[in-house]
Coordinates of C-alpha atoms in Angstrom, one line a residue:
X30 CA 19.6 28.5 -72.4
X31 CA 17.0 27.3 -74.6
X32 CA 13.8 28.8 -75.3
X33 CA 11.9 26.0 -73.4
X34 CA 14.0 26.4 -70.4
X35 CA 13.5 30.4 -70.2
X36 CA 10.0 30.4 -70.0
X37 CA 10.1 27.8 -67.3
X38 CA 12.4 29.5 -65.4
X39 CA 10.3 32.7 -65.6
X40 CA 7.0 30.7 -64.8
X41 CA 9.1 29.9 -61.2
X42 CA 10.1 32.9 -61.1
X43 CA 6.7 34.4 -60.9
X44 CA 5.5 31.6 -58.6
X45 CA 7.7 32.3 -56.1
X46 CA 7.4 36.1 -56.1
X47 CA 3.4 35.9 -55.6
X48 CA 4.0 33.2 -52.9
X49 CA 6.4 35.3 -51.2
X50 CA 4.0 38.5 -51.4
X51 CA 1.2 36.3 -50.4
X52 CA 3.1 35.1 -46.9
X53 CA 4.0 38.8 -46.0
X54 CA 0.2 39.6 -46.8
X55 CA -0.5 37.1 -44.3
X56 CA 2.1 38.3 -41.6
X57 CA 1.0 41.7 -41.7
X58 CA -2.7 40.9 -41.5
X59 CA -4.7 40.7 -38.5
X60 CA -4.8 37.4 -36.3
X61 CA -1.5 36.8 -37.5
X62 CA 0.1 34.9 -34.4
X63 CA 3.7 35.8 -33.7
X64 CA 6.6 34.5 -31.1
X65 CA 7.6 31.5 -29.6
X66 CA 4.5 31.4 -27.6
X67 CA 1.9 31.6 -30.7
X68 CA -1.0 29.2 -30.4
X69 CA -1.6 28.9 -34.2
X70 CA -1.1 31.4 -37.7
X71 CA -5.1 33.0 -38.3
X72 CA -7.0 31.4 -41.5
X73 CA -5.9 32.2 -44.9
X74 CA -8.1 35.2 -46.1
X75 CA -11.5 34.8 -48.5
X76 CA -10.1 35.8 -52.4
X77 CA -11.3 39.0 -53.0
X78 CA -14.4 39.3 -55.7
X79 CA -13.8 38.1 -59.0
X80 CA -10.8 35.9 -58.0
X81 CA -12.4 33.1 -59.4
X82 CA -13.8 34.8 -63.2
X83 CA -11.8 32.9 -66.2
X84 CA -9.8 35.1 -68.3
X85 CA -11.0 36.5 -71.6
X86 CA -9.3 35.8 -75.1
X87 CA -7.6 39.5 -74.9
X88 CA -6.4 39.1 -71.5
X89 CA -2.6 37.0 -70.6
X90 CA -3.3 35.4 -67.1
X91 CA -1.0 36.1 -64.5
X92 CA 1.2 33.3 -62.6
X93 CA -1.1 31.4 -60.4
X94 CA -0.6 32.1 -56.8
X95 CA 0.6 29.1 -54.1
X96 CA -2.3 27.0 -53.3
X97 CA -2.8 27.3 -49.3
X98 CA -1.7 24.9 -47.1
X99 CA -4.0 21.8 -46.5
X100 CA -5.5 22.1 -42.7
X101 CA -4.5 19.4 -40.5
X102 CA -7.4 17.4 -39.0
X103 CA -8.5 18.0 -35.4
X104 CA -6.3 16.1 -32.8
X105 CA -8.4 14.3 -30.3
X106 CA -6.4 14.5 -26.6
X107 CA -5.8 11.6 -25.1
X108 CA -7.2 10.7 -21.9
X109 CA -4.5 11.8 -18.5
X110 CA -4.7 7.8 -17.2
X111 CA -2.0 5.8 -15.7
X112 CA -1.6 3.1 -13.7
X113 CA 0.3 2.6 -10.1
X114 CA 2.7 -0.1 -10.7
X115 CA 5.0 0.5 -8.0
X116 CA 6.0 3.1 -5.5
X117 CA 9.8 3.1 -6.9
X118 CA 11.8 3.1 -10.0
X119 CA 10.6 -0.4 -11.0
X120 CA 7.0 1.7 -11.1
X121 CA 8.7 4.2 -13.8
X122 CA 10.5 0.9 -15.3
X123 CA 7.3 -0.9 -15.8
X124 CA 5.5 2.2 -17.3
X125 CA 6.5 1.2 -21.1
X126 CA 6.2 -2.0 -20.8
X127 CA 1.9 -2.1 -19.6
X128 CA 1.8 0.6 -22.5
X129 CA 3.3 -1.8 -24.9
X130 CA 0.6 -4.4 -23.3
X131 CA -2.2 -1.7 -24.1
X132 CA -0.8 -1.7 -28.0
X133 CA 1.3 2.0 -27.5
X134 CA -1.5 3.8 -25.6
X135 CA 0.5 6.9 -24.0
X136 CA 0.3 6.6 -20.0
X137 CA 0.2 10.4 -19.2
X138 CA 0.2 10.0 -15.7
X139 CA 2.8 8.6 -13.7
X140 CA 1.8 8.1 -9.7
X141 CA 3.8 7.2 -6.8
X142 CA 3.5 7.7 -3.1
X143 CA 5.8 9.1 -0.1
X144 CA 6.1 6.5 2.8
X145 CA 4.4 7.5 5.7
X146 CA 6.6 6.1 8.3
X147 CA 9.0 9.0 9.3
X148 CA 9.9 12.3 8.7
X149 CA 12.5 12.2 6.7
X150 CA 10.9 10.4 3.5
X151 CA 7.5 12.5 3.9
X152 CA 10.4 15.3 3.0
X153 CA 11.2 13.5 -0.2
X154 CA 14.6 12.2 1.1
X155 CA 17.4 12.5 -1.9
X156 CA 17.3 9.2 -4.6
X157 CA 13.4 8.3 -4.2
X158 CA 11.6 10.8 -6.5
X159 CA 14.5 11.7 -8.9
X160 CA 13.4 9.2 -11.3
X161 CA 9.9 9.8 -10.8
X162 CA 11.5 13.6 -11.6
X163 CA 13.1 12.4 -14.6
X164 CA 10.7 10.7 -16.2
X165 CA 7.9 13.6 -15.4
X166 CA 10.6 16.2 -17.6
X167 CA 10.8 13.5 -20.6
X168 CA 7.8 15.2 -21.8
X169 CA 5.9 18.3 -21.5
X170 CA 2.0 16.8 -21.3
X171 CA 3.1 14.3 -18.7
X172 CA 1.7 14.9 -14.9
X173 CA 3.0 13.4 -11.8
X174 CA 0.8 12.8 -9.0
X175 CA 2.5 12.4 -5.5
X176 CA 0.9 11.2 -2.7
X177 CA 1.6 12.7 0.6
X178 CA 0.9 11.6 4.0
X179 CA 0.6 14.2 6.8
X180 CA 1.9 12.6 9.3
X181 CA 4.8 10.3 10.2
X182 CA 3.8 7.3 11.3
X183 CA 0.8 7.1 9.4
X184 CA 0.2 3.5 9.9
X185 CA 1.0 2.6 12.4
X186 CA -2.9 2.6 14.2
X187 CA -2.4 5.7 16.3
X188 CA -5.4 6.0 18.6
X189 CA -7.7 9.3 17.9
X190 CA -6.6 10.8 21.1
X191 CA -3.1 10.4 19.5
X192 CA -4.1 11.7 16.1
X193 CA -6.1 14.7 17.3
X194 CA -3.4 15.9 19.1
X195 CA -1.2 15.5 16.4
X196 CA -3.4 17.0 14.0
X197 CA -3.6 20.1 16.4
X198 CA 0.1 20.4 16.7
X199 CA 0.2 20.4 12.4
X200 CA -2.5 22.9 12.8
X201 CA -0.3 25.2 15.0
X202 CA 2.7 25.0 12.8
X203 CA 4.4 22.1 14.2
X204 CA 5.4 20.1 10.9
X205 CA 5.6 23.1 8.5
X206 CA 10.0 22.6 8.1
X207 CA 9.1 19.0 6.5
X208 CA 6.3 20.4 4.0
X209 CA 8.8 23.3 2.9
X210 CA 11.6 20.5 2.6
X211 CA 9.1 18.5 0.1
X212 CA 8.3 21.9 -1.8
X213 CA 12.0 22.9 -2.3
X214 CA 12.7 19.5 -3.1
X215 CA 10.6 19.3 -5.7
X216 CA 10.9 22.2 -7.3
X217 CA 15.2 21.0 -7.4
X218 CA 13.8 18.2 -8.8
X219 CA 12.3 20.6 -11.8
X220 CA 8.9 19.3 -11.2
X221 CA 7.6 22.3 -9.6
X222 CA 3.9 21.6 -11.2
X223 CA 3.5 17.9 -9.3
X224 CA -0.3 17.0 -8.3
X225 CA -0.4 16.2 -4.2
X226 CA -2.8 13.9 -3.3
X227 CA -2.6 15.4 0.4
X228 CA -4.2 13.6 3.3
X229 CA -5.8 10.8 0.7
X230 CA -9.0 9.0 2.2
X231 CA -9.1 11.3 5.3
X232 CA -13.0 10.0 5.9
X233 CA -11.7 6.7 7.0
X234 CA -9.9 5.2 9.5
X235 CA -6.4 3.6 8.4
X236 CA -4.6 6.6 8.4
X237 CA -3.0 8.5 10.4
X238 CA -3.7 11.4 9.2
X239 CA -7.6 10.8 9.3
X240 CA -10.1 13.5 9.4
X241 CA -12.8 11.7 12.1
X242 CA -10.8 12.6 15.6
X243 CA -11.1 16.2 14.5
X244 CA -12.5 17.6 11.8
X245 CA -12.1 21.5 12.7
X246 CA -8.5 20.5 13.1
X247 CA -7.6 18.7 10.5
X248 CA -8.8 21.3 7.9
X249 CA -6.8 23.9 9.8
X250 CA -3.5 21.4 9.3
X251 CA -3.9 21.2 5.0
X252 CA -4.7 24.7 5.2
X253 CA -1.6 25.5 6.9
X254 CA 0.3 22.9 4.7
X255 CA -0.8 24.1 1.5
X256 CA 0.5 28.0 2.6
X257 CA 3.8 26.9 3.4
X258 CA 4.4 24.7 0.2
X259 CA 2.9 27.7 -1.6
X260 CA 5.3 30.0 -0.3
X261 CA 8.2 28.3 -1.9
X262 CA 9.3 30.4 -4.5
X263 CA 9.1 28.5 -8.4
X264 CA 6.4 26.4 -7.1
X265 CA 3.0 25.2 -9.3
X266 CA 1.8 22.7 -7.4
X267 CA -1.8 21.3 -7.5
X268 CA -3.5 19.9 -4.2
X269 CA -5.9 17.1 -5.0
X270 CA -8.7 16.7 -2.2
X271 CA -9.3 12.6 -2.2
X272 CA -11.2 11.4 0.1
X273 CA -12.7 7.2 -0.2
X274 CA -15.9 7.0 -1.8
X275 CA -19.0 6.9 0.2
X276 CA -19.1 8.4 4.0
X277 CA -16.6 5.4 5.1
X278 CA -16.1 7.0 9.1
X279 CA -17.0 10.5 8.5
X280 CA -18.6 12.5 5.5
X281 CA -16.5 13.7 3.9
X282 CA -17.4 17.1 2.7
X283 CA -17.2 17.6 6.8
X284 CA -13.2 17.6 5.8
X285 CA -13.5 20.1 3.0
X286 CA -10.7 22.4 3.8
X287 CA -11.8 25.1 1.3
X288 CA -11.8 26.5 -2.2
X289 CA -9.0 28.2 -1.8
X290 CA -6.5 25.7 -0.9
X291 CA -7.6 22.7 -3.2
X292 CA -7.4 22.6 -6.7
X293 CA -8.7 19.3 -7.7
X294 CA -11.4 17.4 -5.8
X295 CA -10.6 13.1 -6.1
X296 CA -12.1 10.3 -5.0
X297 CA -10.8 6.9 -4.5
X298 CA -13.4 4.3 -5.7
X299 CA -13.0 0.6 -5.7
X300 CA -15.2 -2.1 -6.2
X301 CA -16.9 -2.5 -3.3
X302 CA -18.6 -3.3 -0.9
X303 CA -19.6 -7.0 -1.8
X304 CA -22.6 -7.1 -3.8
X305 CA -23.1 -3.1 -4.3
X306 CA -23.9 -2.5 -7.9
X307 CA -22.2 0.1 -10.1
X308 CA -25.7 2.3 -9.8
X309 CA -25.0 2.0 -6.1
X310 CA -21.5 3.4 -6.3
X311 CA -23.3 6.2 -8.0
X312 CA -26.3 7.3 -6.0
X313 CA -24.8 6.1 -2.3
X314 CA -24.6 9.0 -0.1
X315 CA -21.4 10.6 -0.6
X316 CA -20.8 8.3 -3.9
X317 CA -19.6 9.1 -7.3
X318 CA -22.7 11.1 -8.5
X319 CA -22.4 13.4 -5.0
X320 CA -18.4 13.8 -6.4
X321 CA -18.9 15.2 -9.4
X322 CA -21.9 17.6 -7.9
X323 CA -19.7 18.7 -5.4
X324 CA -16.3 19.5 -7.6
X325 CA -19.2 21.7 -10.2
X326 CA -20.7 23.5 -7.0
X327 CA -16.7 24.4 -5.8
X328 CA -16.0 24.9 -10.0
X329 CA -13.0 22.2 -9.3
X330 CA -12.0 19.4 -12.0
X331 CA -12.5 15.8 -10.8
X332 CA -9.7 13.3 -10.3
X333 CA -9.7 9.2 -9.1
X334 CA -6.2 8.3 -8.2
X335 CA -7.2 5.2 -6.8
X336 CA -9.3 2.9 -8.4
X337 CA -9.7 -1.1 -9.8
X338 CA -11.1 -4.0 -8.7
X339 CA -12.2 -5.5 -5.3
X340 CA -14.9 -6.7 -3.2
X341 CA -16.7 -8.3 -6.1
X342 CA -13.9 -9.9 -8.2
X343 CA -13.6 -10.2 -11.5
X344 CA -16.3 -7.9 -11.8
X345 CA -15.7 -7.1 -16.2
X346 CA -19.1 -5.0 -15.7
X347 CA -17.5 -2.8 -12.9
X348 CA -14.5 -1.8 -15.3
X349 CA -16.5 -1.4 -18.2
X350 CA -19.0 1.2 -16.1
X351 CA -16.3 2.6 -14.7
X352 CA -14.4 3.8 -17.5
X353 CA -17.3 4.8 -19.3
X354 CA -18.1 7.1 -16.0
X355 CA -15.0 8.6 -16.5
X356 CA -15.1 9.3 -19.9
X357 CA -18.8 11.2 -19.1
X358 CA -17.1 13.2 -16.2
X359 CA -13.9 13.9 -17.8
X360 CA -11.5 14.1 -15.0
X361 CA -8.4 15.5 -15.0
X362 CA -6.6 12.5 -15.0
X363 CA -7.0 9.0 -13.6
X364 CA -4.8 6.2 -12.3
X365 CA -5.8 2.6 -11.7
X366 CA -4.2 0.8 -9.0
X367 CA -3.1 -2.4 -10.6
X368 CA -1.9 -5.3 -8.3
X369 CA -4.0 -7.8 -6.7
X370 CA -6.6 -7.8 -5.8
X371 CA -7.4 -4.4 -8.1
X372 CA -5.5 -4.7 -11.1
X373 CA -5.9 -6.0 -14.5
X374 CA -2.0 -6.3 -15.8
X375 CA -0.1 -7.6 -12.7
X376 CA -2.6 -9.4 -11.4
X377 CA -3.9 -12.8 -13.4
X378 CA -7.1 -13.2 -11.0
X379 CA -9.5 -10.6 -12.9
X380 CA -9.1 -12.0 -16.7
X381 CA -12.7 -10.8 -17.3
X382 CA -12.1 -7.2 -16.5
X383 CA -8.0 -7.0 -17.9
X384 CA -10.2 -7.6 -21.2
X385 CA -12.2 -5.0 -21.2
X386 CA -9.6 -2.5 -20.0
X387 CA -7.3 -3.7 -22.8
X388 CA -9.8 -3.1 -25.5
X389 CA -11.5 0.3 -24.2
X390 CA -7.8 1.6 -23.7
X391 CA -5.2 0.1 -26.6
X392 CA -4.7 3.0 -28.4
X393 CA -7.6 4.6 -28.1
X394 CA -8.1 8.5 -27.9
X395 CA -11.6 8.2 -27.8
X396 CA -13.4 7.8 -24.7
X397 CA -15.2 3.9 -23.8
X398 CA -18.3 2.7 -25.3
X399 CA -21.4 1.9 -24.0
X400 CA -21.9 0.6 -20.5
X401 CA -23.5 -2.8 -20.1
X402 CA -26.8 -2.8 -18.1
X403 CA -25.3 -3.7 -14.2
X404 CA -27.0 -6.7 -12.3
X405 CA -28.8 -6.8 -9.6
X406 CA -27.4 -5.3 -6.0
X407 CA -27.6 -7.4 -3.1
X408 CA -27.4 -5.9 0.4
X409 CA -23.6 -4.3 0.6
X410 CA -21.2 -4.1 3.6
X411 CA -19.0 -1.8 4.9
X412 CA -16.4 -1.2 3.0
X413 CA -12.9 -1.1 3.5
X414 CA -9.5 0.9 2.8
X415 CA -7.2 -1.3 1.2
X416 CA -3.6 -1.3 1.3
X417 CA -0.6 -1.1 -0.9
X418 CA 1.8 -4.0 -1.2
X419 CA 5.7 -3.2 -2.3
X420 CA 5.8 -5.9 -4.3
X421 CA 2.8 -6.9 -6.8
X422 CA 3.0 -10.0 -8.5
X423 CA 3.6 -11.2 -11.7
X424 CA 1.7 -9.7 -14.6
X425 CA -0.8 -10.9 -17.2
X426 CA 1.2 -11.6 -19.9
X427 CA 2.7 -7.8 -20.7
X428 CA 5.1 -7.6 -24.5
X429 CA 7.7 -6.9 -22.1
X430 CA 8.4 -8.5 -18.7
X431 CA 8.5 -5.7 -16.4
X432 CA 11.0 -8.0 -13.7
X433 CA 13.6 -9.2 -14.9
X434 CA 14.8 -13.2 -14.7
X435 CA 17.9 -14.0 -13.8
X436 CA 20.1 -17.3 -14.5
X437 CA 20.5 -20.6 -12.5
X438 CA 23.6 -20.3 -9.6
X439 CA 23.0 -16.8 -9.7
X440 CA 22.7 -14.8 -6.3
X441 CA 21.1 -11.2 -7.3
X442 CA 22.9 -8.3 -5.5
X443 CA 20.5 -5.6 -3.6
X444 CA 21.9 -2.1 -5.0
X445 CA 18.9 -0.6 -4.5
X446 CA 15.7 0.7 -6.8
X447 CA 17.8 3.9 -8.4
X448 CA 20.9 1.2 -9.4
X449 CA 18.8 -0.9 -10.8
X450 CA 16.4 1.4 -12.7
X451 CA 19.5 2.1 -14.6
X452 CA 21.1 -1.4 -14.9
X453 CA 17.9 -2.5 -16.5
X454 CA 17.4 -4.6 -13.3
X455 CA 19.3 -6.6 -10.6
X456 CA 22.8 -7.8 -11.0
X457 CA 23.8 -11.6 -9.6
X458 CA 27.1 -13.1 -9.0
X459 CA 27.5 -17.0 -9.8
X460 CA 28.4 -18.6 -6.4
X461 CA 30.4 -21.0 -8.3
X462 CA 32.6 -18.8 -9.8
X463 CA 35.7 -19.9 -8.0
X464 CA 35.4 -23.2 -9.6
X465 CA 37.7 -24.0 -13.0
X466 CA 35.4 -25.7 -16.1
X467 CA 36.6 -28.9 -16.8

């Protein structure tokens, strides 16, 4: 070995033995952060006094030690938001596509809802949340937010003699097999730490399970259905308290059921009614502003499940306030209900407003910018609850088409939302397939 290549070889040599004594300096000092489970390794030490003096003439330096590490820059967290596309797999399906559409923006939050007509699929019945399931599991920061009716036939325009009896059976213990059957389910499922949106917009009147026949009641029923999915062993499940915004039938903080047994407090808040100005929607009597006082009084984080477009249209000032509101109150997460007449990608009837929900949101981890000033209110009406179609309609123009076309002479085949999740989407026989080419 030549001269040269010796003292090179020594000058590594002595690199990598100060390096070496430097790290187990490090592991052996204090705030060093061990194990799996370690949230970060503590802050290189100051250099001791006089690390930094020059050498004199009669002095060899030593080897110079490793420089540290460069620290990484501060990772902004992106907002929890999603979207409700659909109830079924073509809602998980359609997920990467209106991401794509908002130029890669992560949706966090992926929301769906039980059907409220029997039993049976308030339980979670086997084949409708598994995908849901799946997709949750894809990644750790993901949340899933399930909706849950209380009572079976929850539209079905019970009268309030029917629903406070009802809501007194639920109170006694009547429907606690079906909650435990939802709670085991999911936590089969491996999504043990799903948000229920229990009872949503209670204060109104399209529900079945609707707080105005009786209030004393119906707090006793959520009580007793948050115990029993509690008592399912592996469970971490969240109970989101969402009533409609405003006092719609009934205040609602006359349905609070408690601290103890809700964990988020949500609102659902469209645009509406007619005319009513953002600042309305703030200040109203049980409106946005009385939220956000009422989840720091109960020291609960803030949610919106629901909310979009109505009343007012194309209303690009109402999406622009609204996301700047929630980018103020920070809620836990938030979900837009996007088909017509709310929603800004499946819906081609509120151009104004997709803009600005495109540009505040594609790939942003920031929060929105400044609201515009809102116009002038007019007298509003009372609002309503709207409702949720199956089947939205085509969207604005998304990079990927969430629906999938399918060729002339071709009858598509019904094999059902879990098939066809995995096909990619429906498949179609020719009905002239018997016939020879010529």
């Amino acid at each position: 070995m030549a001269p040269q290549q010796r003292r090179a070889r020594s000058r590594r040599l002595a690199i990598v033995a100060v390096t070496v004594a430097a790290s187990a300096a490090l592991a052996s000092g204090p705030g060093f952060a061990a194990g799996a489970g370690a949230a970060r390794v503590a802050d290189p030490p100051a250099p001791p006094p006089g690390a930094t003096t020059a050498p004199t003439a009669t002095t060899t330096p030593t080897s110079p030690t490793a420089p540290p590490a460069p620290t990484a820059p501060p990772v902004r967290a992106v907002p929890a938001f999603g979207a409700y596309l659909d109830f079924g797999a073509r809602g998980v399906a359609r997920m990467a596509a209106l991401s794509a559409w908002l130029g890669g923006a992560e949706l966090r939050v992926g929301h769906t809802y039980l059907p409220g007509d029997r039993w049976s699929n308030i339980e979670g019945r086997p084949g409708f949340l598994d995908i849901w399931a799946d997709w949750r599991r894809e990644k750790a920061d993901r949340m899933l937010v399930l909706n849950v009716p209380m009572l079976e036939r929850n539209e079905a325009g019970l009268s309030d003699a029917q629903v406070r009896g009802l809501l007194r059976q639920g109170a006694a213990g009547a429907f606690d097999q079906h909650f435990r059957a939802l709670a085991e389910r999911l936590v089969e499922l491996k999504v043990p730490d799903t948000v229920l949106v229990l009872g949503w917009e209670m204060n109104g009147i399209t529900y079945s399970h609707r707080c105005g026949p009786d209030p004393e009641a119906w707090k006793a029923y959520w009580k007793r259905i948050v115990t029993t999915m509690r008592a399912v062993p592996g469970q971490k499940f969240r109970f989101d308290f969402a009533p409609s915004r405003g006092r719609d039938a009934v205040p609602w903080t006359e349905c609070y059921p408690g601290d103890d047994t809700v964990d988020i407090i949500g609102m659902d808040s469209y645009d509406q009614p007619s005319g009513m100005s953002f600042d309305e929607q703030v200040r109203e009597p049980f409106g946005l502003q009385a939220h956000v006082d009422f989840a720091k009084a109960h020291k609960k984080p803030v949610s919106y499940p629901e909310w979009g477009l109505f009343r007012n249209g194309d209303n690009d000032a109402y999406m622009r306030r609204m996301l700047a509101w929630m980018d103020e109150h920070k809620p836990l997460y938030n979900t837009l209900t996007d088909y017509c007449p709310h929603g800004v990608w499946q819906c081609g009837q509120n151009p104004r407003a997709s803009r600005v929900y495109r540009s505040i949101l594609s790939g942003r981890t920031d929060g929105p910018t400044t609201p515009t000033t809102p116009t002038t209110p007019t007298t509003p009406t009372t609002p309503t609850t709207p409702t949720i179609p199956t089947t939205p309609t085509a969207p604005v123009t998304p990079t990927t088409p969430p629906t999938p076309t399918h060729p002339a002479n071709c009858s598509p085949l019904d094999l059902g939302d879990w098939v066809e999740y995995w096909l990619g989407g429906k498949l179609c026989v020719k009905f002239d397939w018997w016939s020879r080419s010529r």
